[in-house]
Short mmCIF file of C-alpha atoms in Angstrom, two decimals:
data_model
loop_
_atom_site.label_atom_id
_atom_site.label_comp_id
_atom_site.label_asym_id
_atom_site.label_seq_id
_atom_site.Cartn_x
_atom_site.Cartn_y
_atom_site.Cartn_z
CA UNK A 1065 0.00 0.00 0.00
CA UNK A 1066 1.41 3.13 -0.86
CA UNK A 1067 1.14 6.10 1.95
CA UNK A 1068 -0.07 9.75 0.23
CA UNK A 1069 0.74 12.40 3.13
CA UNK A 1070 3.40 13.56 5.35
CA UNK A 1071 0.73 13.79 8.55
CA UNK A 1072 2.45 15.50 11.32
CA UNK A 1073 2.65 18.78 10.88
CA UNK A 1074 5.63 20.11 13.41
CA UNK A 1075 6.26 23.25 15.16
CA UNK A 1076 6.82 24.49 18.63
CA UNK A 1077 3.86 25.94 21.24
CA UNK A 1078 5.44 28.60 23.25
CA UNK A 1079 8.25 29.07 21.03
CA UNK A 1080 9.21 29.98 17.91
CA UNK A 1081 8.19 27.97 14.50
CA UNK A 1082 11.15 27.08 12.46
CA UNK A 1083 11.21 30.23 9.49
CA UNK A 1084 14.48 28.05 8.01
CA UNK A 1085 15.81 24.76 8.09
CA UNK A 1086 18.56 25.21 10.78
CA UNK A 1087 21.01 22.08 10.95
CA UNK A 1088 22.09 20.49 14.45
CA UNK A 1089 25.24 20.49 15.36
CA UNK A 1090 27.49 17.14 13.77
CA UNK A 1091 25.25 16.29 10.86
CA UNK A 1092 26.98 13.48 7.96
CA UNK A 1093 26.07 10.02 6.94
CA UNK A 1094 28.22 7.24 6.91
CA UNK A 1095 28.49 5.01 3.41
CA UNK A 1096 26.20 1.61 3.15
CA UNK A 1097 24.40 1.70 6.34
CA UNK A 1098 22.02 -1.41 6.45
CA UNK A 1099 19.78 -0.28 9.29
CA UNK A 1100 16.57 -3.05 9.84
CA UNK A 1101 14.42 -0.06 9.90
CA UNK A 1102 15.32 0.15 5.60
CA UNK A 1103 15.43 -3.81 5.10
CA UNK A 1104 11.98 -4.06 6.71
CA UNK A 1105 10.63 -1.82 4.48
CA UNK A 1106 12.09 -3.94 1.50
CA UNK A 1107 11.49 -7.79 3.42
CA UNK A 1108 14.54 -8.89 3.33
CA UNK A 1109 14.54 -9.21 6.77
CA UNK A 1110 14.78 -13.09 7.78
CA UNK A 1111 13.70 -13.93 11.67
CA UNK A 1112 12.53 -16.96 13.28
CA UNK A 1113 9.66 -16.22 16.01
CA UNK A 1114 9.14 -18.60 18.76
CA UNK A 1115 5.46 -19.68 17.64
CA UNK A 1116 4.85 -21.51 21.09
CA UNK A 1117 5.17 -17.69 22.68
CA UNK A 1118 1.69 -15.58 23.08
CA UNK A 1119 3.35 -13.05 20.80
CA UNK A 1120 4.91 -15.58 18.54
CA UNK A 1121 5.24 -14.24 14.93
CA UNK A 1122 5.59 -10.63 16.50
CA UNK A 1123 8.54 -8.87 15.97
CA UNK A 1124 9.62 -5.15 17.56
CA UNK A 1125 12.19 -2.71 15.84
CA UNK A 1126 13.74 -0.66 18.31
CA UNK A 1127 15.60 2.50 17.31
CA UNK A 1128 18.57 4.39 20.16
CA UNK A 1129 20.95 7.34 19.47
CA UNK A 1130 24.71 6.26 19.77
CA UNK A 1131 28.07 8.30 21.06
CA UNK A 1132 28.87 8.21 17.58
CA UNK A 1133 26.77 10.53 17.41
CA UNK A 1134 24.22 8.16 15.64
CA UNK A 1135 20.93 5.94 14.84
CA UNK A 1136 20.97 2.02 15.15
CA UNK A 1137 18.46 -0.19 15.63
CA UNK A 1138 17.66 -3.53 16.98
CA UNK A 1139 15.07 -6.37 15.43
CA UNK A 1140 13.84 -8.08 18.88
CA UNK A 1141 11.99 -11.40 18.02
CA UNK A 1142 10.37 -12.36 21.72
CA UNK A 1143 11.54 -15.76 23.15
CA UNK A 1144 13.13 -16.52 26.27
CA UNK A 1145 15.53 -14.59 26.21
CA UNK A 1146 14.34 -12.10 23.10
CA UNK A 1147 16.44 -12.59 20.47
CA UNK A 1148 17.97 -9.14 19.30
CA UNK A 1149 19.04 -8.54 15.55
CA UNK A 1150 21.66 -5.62 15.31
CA UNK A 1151 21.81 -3.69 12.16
CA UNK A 1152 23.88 -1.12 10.97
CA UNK A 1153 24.50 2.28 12.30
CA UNK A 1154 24.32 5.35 10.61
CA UNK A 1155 25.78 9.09 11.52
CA UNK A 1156 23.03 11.27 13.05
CA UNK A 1157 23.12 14.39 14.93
CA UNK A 1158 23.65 14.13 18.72
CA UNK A 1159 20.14 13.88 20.39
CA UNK A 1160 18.88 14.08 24.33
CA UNK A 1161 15.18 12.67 23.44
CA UNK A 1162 14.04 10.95 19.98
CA UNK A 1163 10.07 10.25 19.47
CA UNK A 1164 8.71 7.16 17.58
CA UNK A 1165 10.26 7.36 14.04
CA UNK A 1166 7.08 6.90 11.42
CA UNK A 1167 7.90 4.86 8.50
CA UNK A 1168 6.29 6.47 4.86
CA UNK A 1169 6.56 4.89 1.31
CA UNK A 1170 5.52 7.22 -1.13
CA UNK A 1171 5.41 6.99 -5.39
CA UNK A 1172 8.68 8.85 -4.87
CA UNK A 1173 10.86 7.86 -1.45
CA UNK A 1174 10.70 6.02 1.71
CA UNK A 1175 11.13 8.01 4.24
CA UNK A 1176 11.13 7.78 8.49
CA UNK A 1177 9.91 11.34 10.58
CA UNK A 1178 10.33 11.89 14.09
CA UNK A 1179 11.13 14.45 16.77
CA UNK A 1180 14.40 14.83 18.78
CA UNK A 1181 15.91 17.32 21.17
CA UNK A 1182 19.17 18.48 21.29
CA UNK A 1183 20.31 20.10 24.54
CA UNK A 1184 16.80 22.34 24.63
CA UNK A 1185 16.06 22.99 21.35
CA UNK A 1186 13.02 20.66 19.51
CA UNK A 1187 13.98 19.73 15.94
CA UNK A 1188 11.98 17.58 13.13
CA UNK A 1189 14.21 14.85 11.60
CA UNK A 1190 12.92 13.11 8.43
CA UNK A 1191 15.40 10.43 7.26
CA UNK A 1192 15.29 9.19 3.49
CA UNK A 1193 16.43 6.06 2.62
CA UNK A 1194 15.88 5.63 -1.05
CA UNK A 1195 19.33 4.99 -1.55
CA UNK A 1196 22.21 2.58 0.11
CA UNK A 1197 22.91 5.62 1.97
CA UNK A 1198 20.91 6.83 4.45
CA UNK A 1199 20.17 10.85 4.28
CA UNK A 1200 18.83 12.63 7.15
CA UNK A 1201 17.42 16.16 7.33
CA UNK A 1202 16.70 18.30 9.81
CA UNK A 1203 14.40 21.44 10.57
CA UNK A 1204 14.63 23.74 13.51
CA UNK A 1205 11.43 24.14 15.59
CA UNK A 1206 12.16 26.04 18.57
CA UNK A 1207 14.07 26.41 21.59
CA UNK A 1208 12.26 25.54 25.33
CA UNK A 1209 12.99 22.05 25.55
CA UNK A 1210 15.42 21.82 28.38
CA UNK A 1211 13.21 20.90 31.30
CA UNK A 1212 11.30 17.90 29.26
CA UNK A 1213 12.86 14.61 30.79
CA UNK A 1214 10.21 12.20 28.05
CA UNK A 1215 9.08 13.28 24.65
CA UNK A 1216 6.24 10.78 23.29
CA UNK A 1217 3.86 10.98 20.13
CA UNK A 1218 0.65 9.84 19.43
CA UNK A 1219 -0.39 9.36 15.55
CA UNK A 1220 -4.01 8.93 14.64
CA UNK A 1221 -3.99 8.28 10.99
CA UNK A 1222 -6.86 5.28 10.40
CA UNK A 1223 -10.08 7.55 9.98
CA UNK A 1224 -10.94 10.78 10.13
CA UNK A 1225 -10.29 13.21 11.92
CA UNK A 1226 -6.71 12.43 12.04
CA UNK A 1227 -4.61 13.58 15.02
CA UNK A 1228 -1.38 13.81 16.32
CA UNK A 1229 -0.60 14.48 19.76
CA UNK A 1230 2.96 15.32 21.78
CA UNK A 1231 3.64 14.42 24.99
CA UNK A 1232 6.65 15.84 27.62
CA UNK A 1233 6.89 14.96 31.29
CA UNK A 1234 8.74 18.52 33.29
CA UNK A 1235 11.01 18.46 36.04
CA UNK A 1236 8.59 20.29 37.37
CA UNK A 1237 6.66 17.23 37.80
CA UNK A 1238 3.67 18.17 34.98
CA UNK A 1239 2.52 16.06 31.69
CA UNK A 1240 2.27 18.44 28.68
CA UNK A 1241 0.45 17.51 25.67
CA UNK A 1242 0.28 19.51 22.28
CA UNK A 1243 -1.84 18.88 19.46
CA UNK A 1244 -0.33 19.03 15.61
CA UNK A 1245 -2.48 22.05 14.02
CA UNK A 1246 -1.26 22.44 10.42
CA UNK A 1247 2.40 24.21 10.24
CA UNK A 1248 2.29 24.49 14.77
CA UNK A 1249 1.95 22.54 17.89
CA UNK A 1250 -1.36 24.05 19.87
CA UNK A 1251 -1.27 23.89 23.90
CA UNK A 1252 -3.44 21.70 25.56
CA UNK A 1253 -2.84 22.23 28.61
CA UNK A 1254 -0.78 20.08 31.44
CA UNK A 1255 -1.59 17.61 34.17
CA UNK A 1256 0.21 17.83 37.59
CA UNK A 1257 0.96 15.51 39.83
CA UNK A 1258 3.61 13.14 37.49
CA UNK A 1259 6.68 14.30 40.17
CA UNK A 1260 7.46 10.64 40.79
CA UNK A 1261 7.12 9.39 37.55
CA UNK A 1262 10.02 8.89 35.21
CA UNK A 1263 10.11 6.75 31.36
CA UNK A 1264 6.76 6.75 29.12
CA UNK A 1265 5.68 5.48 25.67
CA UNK A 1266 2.51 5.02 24.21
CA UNK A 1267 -0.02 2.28 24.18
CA UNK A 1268 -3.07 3.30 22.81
CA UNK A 1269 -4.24 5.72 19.64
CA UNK A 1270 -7.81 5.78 19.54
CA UNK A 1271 -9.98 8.52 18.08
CA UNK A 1272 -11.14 9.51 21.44
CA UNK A 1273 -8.18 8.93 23.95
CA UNK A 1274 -4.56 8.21 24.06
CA UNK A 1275 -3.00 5.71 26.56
CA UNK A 1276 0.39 6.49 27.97
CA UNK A 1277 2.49 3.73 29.69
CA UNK A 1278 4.76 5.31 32.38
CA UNK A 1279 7.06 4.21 35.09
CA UNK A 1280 8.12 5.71 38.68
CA UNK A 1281 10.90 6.23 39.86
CA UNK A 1282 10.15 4.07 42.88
CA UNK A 1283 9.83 1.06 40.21
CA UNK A 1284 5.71 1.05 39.15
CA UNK A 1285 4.20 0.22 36.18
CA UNK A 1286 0.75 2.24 35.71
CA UNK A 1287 -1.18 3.15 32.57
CA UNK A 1288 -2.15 7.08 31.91
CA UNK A 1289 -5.65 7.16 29.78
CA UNK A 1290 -5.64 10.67 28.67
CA UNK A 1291 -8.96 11.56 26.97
CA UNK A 1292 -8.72 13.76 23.98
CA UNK A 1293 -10.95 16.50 24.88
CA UNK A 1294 -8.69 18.91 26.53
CA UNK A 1295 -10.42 19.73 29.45
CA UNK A 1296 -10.75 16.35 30.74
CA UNK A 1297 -8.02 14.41 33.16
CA UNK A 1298 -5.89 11.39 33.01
CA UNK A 1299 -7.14 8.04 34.46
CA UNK A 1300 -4.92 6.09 36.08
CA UNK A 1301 -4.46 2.60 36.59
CA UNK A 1302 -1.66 0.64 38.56
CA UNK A 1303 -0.37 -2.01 36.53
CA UNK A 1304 2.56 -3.25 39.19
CA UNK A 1305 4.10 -1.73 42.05
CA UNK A 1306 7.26 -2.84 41.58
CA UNK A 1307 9.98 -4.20 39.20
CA UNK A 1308 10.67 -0.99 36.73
CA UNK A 1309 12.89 1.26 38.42
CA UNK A 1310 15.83 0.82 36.04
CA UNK A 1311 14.77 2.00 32.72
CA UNK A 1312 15.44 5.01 31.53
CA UNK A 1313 13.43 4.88 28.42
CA UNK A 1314 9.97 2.72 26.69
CA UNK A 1315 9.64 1.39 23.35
CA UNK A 1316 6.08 -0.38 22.76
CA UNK A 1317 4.32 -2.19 19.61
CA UNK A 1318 0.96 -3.71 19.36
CA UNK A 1319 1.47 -7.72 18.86
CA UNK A 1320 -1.68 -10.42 18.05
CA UNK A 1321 -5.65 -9.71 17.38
CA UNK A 1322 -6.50 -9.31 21.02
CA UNK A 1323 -4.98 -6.01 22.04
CA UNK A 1324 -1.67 -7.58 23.40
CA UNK A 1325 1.59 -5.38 23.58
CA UNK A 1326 5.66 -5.61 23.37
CA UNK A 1327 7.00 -3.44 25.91
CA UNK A 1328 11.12 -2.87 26.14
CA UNK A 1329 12.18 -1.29 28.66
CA UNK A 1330 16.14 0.15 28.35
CA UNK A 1331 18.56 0.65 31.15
CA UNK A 1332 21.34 2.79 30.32
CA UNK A 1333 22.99 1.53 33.82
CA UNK A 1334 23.96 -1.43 32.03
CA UNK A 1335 23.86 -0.60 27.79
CA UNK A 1336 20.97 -3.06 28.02
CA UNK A 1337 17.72 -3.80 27.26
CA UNK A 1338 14.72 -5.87 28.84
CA UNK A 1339 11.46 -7.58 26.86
CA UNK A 1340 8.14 -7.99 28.23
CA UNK A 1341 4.20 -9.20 26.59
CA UNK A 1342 1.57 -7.90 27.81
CA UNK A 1343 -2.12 -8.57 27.58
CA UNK A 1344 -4.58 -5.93 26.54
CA UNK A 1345 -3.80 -2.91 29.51
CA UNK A 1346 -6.34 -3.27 32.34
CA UNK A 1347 -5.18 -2.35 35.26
CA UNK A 1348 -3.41 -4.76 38.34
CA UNK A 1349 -5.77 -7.36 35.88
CA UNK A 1350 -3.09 -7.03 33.04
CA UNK A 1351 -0.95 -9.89 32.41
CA UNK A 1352 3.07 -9.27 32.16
CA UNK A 1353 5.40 -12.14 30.84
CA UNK A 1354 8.75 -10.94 31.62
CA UNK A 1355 11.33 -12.33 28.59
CA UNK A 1356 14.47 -11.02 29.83
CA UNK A 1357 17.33 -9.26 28.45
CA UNK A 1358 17.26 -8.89 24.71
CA UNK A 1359 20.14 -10.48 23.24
CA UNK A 1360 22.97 -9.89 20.69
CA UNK A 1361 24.37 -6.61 21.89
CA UNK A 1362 24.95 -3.65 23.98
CA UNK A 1363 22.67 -0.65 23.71
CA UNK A 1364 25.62 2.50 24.07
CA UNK A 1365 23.06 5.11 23.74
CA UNK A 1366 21.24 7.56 26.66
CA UNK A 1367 17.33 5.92 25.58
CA UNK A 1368 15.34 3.69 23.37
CA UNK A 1369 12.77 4.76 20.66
CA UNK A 1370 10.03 2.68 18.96
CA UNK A 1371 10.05 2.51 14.94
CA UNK A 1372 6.86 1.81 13.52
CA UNK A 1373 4.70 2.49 10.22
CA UNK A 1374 2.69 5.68 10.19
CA UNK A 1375 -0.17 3.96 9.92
CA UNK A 1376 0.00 1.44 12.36
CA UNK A 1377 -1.93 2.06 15.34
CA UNK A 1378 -1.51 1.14 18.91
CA UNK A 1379 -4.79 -0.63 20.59
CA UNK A 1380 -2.75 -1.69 23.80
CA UNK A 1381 -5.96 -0.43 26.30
#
């Protein structure tokens, strides 16, 4: 199926919209990359899924920044432990936070968008890879960033209207969210009362709420429901009290017909990564396999990032 639009329309709330493309510092591309996040696009990836697993046949790319500075990525095929599949890595610019990359095939190029933030400033990366080279470009969007610990996005794209929503947890303890209005980023407001609370991703995309899965920093796993009229408030729901105070960082991707999830959780402690299932997102009632440590590598990078298709849509609550 070929994708028509570019559907996240990026600028800053607060600050000011990009009126040039201004380049991050350390930009260049090294020759022949071979990054999973271009071979799955073209099939040639070759895994071998435990079937006798609940997410059997399931498979979860998962994108981090390197020292280099850099972008590599890691196939993760769940078994006990997840297998990990490294892939090459290609020269980025240095980055504090990365979003969910969105994968787009087009008539004319294949092409991944996200959002990253360097030191405080919020830039739009979209990476080409219509070649053996990988190409990334970059547009300024604004400066304001520093105190955002977690930068998340949301992508409605299955029926209208479309949405897309960004999410930043503040050392001042508050969840932002911003909504994609053509060429800007409108304000919706913030939540207080996320102090404790320290990685996210998302979980859900529906057309009337988003679900955010966040750890403390005491070690809990809870689920954030956060409705999308703007006046309305998160709902809560502790998923475990313990057993996640390590990671850093989130990656999540919807697995099987019933709602189930891969969540991996990175700890930068160690350069390493951890796998977990989980049912459909319901509370203390949710089920959690724990896999283990993904194998096959370190992770040298600061956080983890998921890498996805930009119309693939996350029904995890």
């Amino acid at each position: 199926m070929k994708l028509q639009r570019f559907a996240l329309a990026l600028a800053g709330v607060g600050m000011l919209a990009a009126t040039a493309a201004a380049v991050p510092a350390a930009a260049a591309v090294r020759s022949n990359p071979t990054p999973a996040i271009a071979h799955l696009a073209k099939g040639d990836v070759k895994t071998t899924p435990n079937t006798k697993l609940a997410s059997g046949g399931c498979l979860q790319d998962v994108g981090f920044n390197t020292p280099t500075p850099g972008i590599n990525d890691v196939l993760v095929t769940p078994a006990k432990p997840p297998r990990g599949e490294f892939f090459g890595e290609f020269k980025f610019v240095g980055t504090r936070l990365n979003t969910t990359w969105y994968g787009v095939q087009t008539d004319a190029h294949f092409y991944y968008h996200s959002l990253f933030v360097q030191g405080g400033t919020l830039y739009r990366g979209v990476t080409y890879f219509d070649t053996d080279n990988a190409r990334p470009t970059y547009a300024r969007i604004g400066s304001g960033w520093t105190s955002f610990t977690q930068l998340v996005t949301s992508n409605y794209a299955i029926t209208a209207p479309n949405r897309s929503y960004l999410y930043g947890l503040s050392t001042n303890g508050s969840l932002y969210r911003y909504a994609a209005s053509g060429a800007t980023f409108r304000a919706l407001g913030h939540f207080a009362g996320f102090k404790g609370f320290k990685a996210m991703t998302v979980v859900s995309e529906t057309p009337t709420y988003d679900t955010l899965l966040m750890t403390t920093k005491a070690g809990a796993l809870w689920t954030v429901r956060i409705p999308a009229a703007a006046s309305t408030k998160p709902i809560l729901k502790l998923v475990r009290s313990t057993g996640f105070a390590a990671y850093e960082s989130l990656a999540a991707r919807e697995c099987g017909t019933k709602g189930g999830t891969l969540v991996t959780g990175f700890d930068n402690d160690t350069d390493s990564a951890y796998q977990y299932a989980t049912s459909k997102f319901n509370g203390s009632k949710t089920a959690v396999t724990s896999y283990g440590r993904v194998t096959g590598g370190t992770i040298p990078g600061t956080g983890i990032f998921s890498i996805t298709g930009h119309w693939n849509q996350l029904v995890g609550e």
